Coordinates of C-alpha atoms (C1' of nucleotides) in Angstrom, one line a residue:
Chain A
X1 CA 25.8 -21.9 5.2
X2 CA 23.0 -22.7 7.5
X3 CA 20.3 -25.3 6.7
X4 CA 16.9 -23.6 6.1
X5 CA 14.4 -27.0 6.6
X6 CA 11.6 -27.5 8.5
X7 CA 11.2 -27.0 12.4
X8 CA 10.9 -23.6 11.3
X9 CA 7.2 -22.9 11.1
X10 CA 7.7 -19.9 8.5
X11 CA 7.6 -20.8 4.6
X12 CA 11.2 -20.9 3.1
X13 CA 10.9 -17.6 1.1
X14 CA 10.1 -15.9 4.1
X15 CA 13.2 -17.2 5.9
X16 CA 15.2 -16.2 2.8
X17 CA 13.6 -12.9 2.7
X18 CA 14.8 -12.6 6.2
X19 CA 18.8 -14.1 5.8
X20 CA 18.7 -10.7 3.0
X21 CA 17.1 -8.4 5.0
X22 CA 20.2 -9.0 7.5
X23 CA 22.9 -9.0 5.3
X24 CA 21.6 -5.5 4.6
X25 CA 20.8 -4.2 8.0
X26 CA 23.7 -5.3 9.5
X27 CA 25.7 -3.5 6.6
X28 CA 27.2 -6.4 5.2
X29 CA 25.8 -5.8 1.9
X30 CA 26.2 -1.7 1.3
X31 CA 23.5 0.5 -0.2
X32 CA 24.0 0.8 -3.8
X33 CA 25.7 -2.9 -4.4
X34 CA 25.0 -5.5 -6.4
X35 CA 23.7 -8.3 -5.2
X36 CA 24.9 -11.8 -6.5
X37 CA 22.8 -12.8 -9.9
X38 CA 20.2 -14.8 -8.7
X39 CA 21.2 -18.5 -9.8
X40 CA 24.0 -18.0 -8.2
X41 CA 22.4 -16.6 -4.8
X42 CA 19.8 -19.2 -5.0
X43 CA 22.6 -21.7 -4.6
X44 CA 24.3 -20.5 -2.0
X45 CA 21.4 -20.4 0.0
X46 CA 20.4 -23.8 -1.1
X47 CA 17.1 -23.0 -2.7
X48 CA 15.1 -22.7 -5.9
X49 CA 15.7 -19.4 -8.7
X50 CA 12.0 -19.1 -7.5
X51 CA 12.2 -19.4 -4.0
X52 CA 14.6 -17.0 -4.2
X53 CA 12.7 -14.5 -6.8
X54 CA 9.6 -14.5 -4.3
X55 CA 11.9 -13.6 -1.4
X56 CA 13.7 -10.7 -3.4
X57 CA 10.4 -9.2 -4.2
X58 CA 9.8 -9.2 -0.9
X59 CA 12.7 -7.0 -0.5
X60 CA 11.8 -4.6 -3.2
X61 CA 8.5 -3.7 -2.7
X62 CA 9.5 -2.9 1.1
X63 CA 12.3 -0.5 -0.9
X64 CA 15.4 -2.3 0.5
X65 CA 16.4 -3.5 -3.0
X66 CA 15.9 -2.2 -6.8
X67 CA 15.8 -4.6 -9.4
X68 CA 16.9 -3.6 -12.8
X69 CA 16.1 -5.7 -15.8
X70 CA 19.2 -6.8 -17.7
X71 CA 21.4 -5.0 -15.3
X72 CA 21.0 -6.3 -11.7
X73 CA 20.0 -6.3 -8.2
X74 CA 20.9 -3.4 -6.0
X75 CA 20.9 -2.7 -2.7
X76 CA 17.7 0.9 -2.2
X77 CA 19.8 4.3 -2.3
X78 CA 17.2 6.5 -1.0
X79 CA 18.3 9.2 -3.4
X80 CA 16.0 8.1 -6.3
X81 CA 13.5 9.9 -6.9
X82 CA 10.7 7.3 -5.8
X83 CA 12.3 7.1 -2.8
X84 CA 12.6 11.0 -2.0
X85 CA 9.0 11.1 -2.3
X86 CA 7.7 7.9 -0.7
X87 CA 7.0 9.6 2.5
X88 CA 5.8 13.1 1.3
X89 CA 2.8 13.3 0.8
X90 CA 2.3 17.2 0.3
X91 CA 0.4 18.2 -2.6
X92 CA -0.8 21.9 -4.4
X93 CA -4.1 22.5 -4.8
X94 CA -4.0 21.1 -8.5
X95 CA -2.6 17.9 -7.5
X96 CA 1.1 18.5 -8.3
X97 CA 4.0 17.5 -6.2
X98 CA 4.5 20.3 -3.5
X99 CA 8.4 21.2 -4.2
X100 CA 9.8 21.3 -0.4
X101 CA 13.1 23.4 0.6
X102 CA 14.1 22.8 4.6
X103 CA 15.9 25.5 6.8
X104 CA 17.1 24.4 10.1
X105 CA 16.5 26.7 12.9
X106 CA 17.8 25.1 15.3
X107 CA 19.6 22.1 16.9
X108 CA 19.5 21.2 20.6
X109 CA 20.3 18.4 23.0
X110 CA 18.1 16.8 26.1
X111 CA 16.4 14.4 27.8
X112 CA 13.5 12.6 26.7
X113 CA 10.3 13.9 27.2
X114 CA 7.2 11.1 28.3
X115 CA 6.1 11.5 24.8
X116 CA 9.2 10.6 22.7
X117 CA 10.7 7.8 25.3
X118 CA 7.2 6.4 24.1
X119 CA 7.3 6.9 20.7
X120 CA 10.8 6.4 19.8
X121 CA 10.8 3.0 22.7
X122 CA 13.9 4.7 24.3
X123 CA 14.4 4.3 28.6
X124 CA 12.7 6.9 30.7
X125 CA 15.6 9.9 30.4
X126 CA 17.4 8.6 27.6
X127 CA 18.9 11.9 25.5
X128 CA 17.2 12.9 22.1
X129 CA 18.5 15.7 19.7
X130 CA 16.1 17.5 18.0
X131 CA 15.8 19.3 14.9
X132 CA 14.0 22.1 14.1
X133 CA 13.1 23.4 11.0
X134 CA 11.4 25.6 9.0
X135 CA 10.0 24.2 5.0
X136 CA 9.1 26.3 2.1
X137 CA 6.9 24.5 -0.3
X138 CA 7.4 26.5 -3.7
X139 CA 8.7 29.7 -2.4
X140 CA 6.5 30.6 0.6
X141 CA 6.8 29.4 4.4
X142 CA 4.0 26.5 4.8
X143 CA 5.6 23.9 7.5
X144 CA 6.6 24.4 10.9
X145 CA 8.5 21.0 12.1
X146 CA 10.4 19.4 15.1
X147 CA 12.4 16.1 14.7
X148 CA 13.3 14.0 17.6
X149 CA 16.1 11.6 17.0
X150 CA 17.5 9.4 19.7
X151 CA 20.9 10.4 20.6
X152 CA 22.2 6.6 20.7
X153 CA 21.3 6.2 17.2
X154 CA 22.7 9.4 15.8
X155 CA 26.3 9.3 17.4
X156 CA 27.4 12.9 17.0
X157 CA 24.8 14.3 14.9
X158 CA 26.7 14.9 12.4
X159 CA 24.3 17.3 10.6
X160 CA 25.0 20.3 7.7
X161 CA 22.9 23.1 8.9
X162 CA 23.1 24.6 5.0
X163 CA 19.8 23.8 3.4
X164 CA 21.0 22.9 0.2
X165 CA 23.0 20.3 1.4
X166 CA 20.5 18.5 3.8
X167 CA 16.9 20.2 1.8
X168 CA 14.2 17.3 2.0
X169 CA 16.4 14.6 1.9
X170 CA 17.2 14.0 5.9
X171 CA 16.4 10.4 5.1
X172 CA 19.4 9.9 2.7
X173 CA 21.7 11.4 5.3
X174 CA 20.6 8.9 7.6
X175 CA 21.1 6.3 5.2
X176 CA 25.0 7.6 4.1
X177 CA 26.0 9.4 7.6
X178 CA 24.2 7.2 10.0
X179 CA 23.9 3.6 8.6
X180 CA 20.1 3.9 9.2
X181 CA 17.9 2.6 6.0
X182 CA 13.9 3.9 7.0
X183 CA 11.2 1.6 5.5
X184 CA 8.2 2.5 7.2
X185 CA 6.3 5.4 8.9
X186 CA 2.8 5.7 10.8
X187 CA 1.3 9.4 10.7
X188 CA -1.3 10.5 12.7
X189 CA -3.6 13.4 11.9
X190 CA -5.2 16.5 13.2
X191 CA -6.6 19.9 13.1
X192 CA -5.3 22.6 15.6
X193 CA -5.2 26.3 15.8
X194 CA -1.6 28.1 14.7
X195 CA 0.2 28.9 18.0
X196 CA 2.1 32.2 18.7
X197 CA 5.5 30.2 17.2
X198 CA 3.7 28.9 13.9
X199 CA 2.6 32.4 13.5
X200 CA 5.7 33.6 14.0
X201 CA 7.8 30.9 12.3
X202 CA 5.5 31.1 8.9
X203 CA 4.1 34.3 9.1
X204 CA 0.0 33.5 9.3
X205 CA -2.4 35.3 11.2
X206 CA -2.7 33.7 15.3
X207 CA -5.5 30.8 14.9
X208 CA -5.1 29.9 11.4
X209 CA -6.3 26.4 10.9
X210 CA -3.1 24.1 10.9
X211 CA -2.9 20.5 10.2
X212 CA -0.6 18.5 12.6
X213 CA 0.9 15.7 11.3
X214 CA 2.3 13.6 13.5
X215 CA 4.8 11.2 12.5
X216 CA 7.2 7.9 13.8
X217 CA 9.6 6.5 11.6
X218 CA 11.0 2.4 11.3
X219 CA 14.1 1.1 10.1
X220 CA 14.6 -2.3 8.2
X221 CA 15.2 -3.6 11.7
X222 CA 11.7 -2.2 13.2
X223 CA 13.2 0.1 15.6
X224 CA 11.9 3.6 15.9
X225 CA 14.6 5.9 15.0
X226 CA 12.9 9.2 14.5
X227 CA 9.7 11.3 15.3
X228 CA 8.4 14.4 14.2
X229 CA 5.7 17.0 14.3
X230 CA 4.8 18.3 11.1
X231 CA 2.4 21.9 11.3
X232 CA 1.3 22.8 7.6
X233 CA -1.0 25.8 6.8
X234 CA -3.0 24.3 4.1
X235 CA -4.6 27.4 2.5
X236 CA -2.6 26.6 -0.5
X237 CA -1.5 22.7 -0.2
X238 CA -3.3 19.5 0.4
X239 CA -2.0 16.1 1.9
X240 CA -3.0 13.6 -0.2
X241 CA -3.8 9.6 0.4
X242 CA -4.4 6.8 -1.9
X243 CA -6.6 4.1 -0.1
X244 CA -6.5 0.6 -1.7
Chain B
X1 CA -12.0 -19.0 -25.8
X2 CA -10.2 -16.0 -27.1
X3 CA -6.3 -17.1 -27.7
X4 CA -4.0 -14.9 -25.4
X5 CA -0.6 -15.0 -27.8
X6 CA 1.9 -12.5 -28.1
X7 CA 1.0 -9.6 -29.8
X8 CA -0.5 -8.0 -27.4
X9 CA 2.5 -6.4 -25.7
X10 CA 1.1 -7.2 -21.8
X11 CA 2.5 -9.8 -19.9
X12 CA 0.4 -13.1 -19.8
X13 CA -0.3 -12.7 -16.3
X14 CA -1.6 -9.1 -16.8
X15 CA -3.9 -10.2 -19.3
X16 CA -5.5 -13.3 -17.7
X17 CA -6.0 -10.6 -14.6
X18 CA -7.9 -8.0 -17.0
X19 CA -10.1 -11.0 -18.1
X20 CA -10.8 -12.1 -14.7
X21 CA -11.4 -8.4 -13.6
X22 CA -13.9 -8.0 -16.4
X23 CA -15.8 -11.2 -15.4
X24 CA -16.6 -9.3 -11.7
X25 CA -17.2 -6.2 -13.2
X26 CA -19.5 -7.2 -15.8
X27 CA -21.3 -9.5 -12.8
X28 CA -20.6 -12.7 -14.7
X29 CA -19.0 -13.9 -11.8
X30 CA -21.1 -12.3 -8.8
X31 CA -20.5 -11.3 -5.3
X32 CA -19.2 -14.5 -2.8
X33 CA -19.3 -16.5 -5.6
X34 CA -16.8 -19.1 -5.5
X35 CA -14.4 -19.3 -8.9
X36 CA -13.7 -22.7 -10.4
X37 CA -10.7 -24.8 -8.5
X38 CA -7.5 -23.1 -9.7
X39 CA -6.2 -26.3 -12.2
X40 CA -9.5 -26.4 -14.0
X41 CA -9.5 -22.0 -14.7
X42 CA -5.9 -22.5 -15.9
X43 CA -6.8 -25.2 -18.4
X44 CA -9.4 -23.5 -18.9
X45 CA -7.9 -20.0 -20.5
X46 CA -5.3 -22.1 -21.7
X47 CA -2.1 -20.8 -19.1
X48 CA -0.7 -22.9 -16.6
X49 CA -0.8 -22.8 -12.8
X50 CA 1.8 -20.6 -12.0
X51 CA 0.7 -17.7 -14.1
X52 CA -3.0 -18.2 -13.3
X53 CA -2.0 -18.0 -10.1
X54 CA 0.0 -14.9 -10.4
X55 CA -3.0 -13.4 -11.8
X56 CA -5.1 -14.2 -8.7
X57 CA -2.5 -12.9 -6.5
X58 CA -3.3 -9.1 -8.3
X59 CA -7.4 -9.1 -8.1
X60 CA -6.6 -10.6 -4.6
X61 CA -4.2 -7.2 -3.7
X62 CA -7.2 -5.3 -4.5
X63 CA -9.7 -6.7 -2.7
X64 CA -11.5 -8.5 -5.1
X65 CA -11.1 -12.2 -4.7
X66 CA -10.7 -13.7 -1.3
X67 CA -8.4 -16.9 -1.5
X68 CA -9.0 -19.4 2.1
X69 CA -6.5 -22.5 1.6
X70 CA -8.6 -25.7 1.9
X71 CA -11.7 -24.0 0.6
X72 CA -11.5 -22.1 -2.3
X73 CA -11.1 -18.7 -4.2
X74 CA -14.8 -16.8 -3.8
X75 CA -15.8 -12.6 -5.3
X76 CA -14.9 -10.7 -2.2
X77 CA -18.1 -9.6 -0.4
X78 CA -18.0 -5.8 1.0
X79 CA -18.8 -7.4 4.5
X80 CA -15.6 -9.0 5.6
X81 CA -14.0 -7.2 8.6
X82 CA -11.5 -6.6 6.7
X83 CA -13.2 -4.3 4.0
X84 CA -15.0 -2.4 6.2
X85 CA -12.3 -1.1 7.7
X86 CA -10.2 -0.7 4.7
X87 CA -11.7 2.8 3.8
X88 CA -12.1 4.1 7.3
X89 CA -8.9 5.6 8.8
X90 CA -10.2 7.6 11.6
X91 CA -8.8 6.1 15.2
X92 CA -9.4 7.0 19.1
X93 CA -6.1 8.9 20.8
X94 CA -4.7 5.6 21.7
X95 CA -4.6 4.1 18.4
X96 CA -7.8 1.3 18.5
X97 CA -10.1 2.1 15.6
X98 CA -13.0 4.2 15.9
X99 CA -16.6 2.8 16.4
X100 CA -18.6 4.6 13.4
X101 CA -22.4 5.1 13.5
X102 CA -24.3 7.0 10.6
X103 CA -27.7 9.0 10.6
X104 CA -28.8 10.4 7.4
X105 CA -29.8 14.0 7.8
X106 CA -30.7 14.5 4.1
X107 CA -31.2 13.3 0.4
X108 CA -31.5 15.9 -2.3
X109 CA -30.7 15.9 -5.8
X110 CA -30.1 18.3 -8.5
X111 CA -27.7 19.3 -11.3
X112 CA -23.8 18.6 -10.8
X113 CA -21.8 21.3 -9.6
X114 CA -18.9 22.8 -11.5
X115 CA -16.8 20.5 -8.4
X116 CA -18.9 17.5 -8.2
X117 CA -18.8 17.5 -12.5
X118 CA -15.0 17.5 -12.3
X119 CA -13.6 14.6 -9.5
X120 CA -17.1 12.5 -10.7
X121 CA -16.1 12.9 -14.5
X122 CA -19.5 13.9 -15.5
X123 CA -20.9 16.2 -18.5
X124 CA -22.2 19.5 -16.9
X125 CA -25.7 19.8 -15.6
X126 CA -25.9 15.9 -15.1
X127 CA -27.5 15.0 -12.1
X128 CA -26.5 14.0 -8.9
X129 CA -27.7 12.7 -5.7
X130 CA -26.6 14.0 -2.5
X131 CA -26.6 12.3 1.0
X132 CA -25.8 14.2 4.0
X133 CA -24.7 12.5 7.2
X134 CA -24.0 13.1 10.4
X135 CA -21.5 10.4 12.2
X136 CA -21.2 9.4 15.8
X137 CA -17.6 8.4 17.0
X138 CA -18.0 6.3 20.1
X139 CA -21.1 8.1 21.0
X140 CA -20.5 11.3 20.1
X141 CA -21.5 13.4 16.9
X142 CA -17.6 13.8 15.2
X143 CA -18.1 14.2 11.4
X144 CA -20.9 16.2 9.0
X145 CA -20.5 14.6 5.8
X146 CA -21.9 15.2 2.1
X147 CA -21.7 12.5 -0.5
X148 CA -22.4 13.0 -3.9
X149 CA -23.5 10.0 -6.1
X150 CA -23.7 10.3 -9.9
X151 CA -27.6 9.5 -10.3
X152 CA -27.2 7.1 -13.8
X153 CA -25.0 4.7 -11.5
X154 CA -27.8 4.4 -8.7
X155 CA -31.0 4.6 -10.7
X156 CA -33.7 5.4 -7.6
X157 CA -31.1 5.5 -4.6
X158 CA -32.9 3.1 -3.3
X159 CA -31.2 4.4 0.3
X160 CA -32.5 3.4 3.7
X161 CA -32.8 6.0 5.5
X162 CA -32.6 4.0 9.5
X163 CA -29.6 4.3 10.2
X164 CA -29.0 0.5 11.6
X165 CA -29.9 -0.4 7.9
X166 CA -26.9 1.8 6.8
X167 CA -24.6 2.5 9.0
X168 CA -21.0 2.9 7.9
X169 CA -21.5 0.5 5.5
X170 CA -22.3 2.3 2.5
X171 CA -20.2 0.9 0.3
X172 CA -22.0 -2.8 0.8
X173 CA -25.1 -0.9 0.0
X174 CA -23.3 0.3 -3.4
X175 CA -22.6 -3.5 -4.2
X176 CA -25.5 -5.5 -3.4
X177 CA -27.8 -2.7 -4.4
X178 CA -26.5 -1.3 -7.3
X179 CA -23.7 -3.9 -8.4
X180 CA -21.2 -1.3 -8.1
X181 CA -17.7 -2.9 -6.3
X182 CA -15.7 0.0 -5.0
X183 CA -11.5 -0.7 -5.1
X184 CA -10.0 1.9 -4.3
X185 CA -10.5 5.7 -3.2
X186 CA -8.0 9.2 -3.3
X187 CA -8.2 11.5 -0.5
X188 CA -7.1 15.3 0.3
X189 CA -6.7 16.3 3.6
X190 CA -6.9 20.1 4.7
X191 CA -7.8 22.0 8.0
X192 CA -10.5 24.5 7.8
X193 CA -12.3 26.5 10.8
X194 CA -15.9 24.9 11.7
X195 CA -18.7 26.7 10.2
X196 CA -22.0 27.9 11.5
X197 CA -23.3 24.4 9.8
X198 CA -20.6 22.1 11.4
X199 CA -21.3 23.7 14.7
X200 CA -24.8 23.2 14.0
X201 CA -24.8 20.0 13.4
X202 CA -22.0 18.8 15.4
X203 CA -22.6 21.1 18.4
X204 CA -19.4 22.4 19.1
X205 CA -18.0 26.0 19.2
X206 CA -18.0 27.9 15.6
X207 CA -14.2 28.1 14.6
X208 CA -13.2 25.0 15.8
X209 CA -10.1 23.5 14.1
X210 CA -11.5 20.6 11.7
X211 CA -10.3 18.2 9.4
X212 CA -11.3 18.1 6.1
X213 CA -11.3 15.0 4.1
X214 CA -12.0 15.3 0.5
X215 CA -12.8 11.8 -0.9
X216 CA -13.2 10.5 -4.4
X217 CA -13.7 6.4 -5.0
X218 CA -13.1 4.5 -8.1
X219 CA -14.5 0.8 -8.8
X220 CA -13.4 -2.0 -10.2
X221 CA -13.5 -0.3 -13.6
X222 CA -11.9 2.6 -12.6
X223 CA -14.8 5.4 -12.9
X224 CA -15.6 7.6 -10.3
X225 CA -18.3 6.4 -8.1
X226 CA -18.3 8.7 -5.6
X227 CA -17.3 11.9 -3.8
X228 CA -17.4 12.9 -0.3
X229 CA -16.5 15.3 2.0
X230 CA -15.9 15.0 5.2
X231 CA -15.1 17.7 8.1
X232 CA -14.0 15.6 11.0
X233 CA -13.4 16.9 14.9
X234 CA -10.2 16.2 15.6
X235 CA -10.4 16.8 19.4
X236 CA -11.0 13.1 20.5
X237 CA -9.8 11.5 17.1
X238 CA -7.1 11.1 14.6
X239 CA -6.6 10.1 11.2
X240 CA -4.2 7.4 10.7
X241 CA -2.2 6.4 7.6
X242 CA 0.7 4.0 7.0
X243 CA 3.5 4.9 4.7
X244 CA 6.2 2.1 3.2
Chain C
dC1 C1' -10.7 -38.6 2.8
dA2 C1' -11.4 -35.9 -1.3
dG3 C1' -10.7 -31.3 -2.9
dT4 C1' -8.8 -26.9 -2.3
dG5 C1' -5.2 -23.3 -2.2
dG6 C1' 0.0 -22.7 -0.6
dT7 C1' 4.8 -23.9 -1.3
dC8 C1' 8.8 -25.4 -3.7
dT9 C1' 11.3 -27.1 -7.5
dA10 C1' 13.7 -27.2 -12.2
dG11 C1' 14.3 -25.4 -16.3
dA12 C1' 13.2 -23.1 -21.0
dC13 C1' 12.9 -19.0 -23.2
dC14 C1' 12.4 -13.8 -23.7
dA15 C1' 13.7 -8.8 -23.1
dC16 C1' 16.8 -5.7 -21.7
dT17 C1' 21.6 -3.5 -20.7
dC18 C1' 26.1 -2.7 -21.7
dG19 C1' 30.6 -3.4 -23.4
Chain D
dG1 C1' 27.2 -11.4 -27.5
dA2 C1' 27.5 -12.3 -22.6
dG3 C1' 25.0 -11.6 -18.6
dT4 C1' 21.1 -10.0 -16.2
dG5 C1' 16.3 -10.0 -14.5
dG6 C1' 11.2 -11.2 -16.3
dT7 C1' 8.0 -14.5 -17.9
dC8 C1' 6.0 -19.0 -18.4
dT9 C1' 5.7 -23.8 -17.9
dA10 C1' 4.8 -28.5 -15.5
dG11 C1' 4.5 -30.9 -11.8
dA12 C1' 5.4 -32.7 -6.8
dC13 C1' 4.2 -32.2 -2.3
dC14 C1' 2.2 -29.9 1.9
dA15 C1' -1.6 -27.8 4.9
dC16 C1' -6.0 -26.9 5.5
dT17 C1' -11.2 -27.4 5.1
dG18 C1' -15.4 -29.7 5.5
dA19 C1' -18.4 -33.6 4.5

DNA sequence: CAGTGGTCTAGACCACTCG
DNA sequence: GAGTGGTCTAGACCACTGA
């Protein structure tokens, strides 16, 4: 067990917080496993229950673990429900949870373009898969979406074209198929005009007012491992934001 | 000094927080104010360190105590960098923050609307004052904007009208003037086609695709202190937002 | 150098879960 | 009732700030 003093300008329950981040990343602890009980982690890694504590919360409000009182310390699923809708952020008009169901259109295979070798941090050329897919938010055609996934990350692709088996949950199946555990996303923003494909794809008049959301996605290792382009008529659904 | 023992369900920490909270709020403790050293406050309501400390930690998540190590703990001022930008999510093409400059085009006031009555929690007919802006993004006229202020919070409005009094920086103007601290805001985001008044007042075509920012803020004792709406051009600009 | 907040420790007790 | 995480305490020591 390595020794955790000093030289090291960072405060010990950061270093902690960093030794269990790894063990998780680097799939050495599994999502859904228990984690040691915490005197007994503590003392492996040589530090105080409260050291410890401060690092594992750490951990769980970045979603990597879920503590449960009287039960235990887990590594995150992302099939609970907080985490299915962590990074959707689609609303009704009344407020309510927009229900999303996903149909892929269409799969296909190439090189970079300049955007996504800049977004996703891949070499000039590097291949990408991407995704296409058309959402229905309660019943009716309301997104028009590409994802772009780097093709080292996602070795085969292994991905069930039947709705009901992928739906909204493409983050799980990177999680279970792929090893990949996303913590983080930055979205950017914008009005724009339908296009002929958006009015084609959701049935809306040419020009309706769209807004593009524009989206990169982190794992627990800060890579880039996915970006997409979200187009949503929102005539009859809202994105919503909590500012704090 | 009130005992703090168990029947009350609410964990200690929670409860030392609420009292703290309600000593800001109620301008016992006022703006940059700097709180008593953290051992004396503890013995003070009677906890120890660790859990007055905890309780810190929360006002300090939302922006209402600033903590400096060496110093002391002091009532957050609206005027650190750090506030200012907290509310203000719109961001140049290449990610650095937008440079926001405000010109009041209008005061009025009159009876709520059926809207305003709703997201500001007020009876119906109570009045309201409203405040229409028009915002330069790095030079350029980008957003027409409408804020509606219940009038019994801001009794006279006392409102500059330069803008270099103003500026983005309502929200300072809120505290200083009218004691009101704001923590924390919900926002809806839609796209809508300019109309003839945003193309008026922005000078761009009628049509354009714009985004719509429907804002409601909340202070420290969580009412409604305001509503706004914003209709941003999203041809220069984006609006930025972090999910974990 | 006196005073402040930040870190770290060690342990008691409580609340919850499940067999 | 055994085992878990959640709360709370008491105090030592460190790092930083400003007079």
């Amino acid at each position: 067990m390595s020794d955790l003093r000093r030289p090291d300008a960072r405060p010990l329950y950061a270093q902690v917080e960093a030794i269990l981040n790894e063990r998780i990343v680097s799939g050495a602890w599994t999502s859904g496993q228990a984690l040691p009980a915490e005197p007994e982690l503590a003392h492996e890694l040589g530090v105080s229950p409260g050291t410890l504590r401060r690092a594992l919360s750490g951990l769980e409000r970045r979603h990597l673990i879920e503590r449960r009182q009287g039960r235990g310390t887990y590594v995150a699923r992302h099939t609970s429900r907080a985490a299915l809708g962590q990074f959707f952020r689609v609303r009704t008009l009344d407020g309510r949870p927009a229900d999303p169901e996903s149909f892929i259109t269409r799969v296909t295979t190439g090189p970079a373009t300049e955007e996504e070798a800049a977004r996703l941090a891949l070499p000039p050329g590097a291949e990408v898969y991407r995704v296409d897919r058309s959402r229905r938010l309660d019943g009716a055609p309301r997104i028009a979406e590409r994802i772009s996934l780097p093709a080292a990350l996602f070795p085969g692709l292994n991905l069930p074209i039947a709705p009901d088996q992928l739906g909204a949950e493409i983050y799980v199946h990177y999680q279970s198929a792929h090893g990949i555990t996303v913590v983080r996303s930055e979205e950017v923003l914008s009005a724009a005009a339908a296009t002929e494909e958006d009015a084609a794809v959701l049935g809306i008049p040419l020009g309706t007012p769209m807004l593009v959301i524009e989206r990169v996605t982190f794992d627990a290792a800060r890579r880039p491992v996915e970006m997409r382009v979200s187009r949503l008529d929102t005539r009859a659904h809202r994105y919503a934001v909590e500012l704090t």
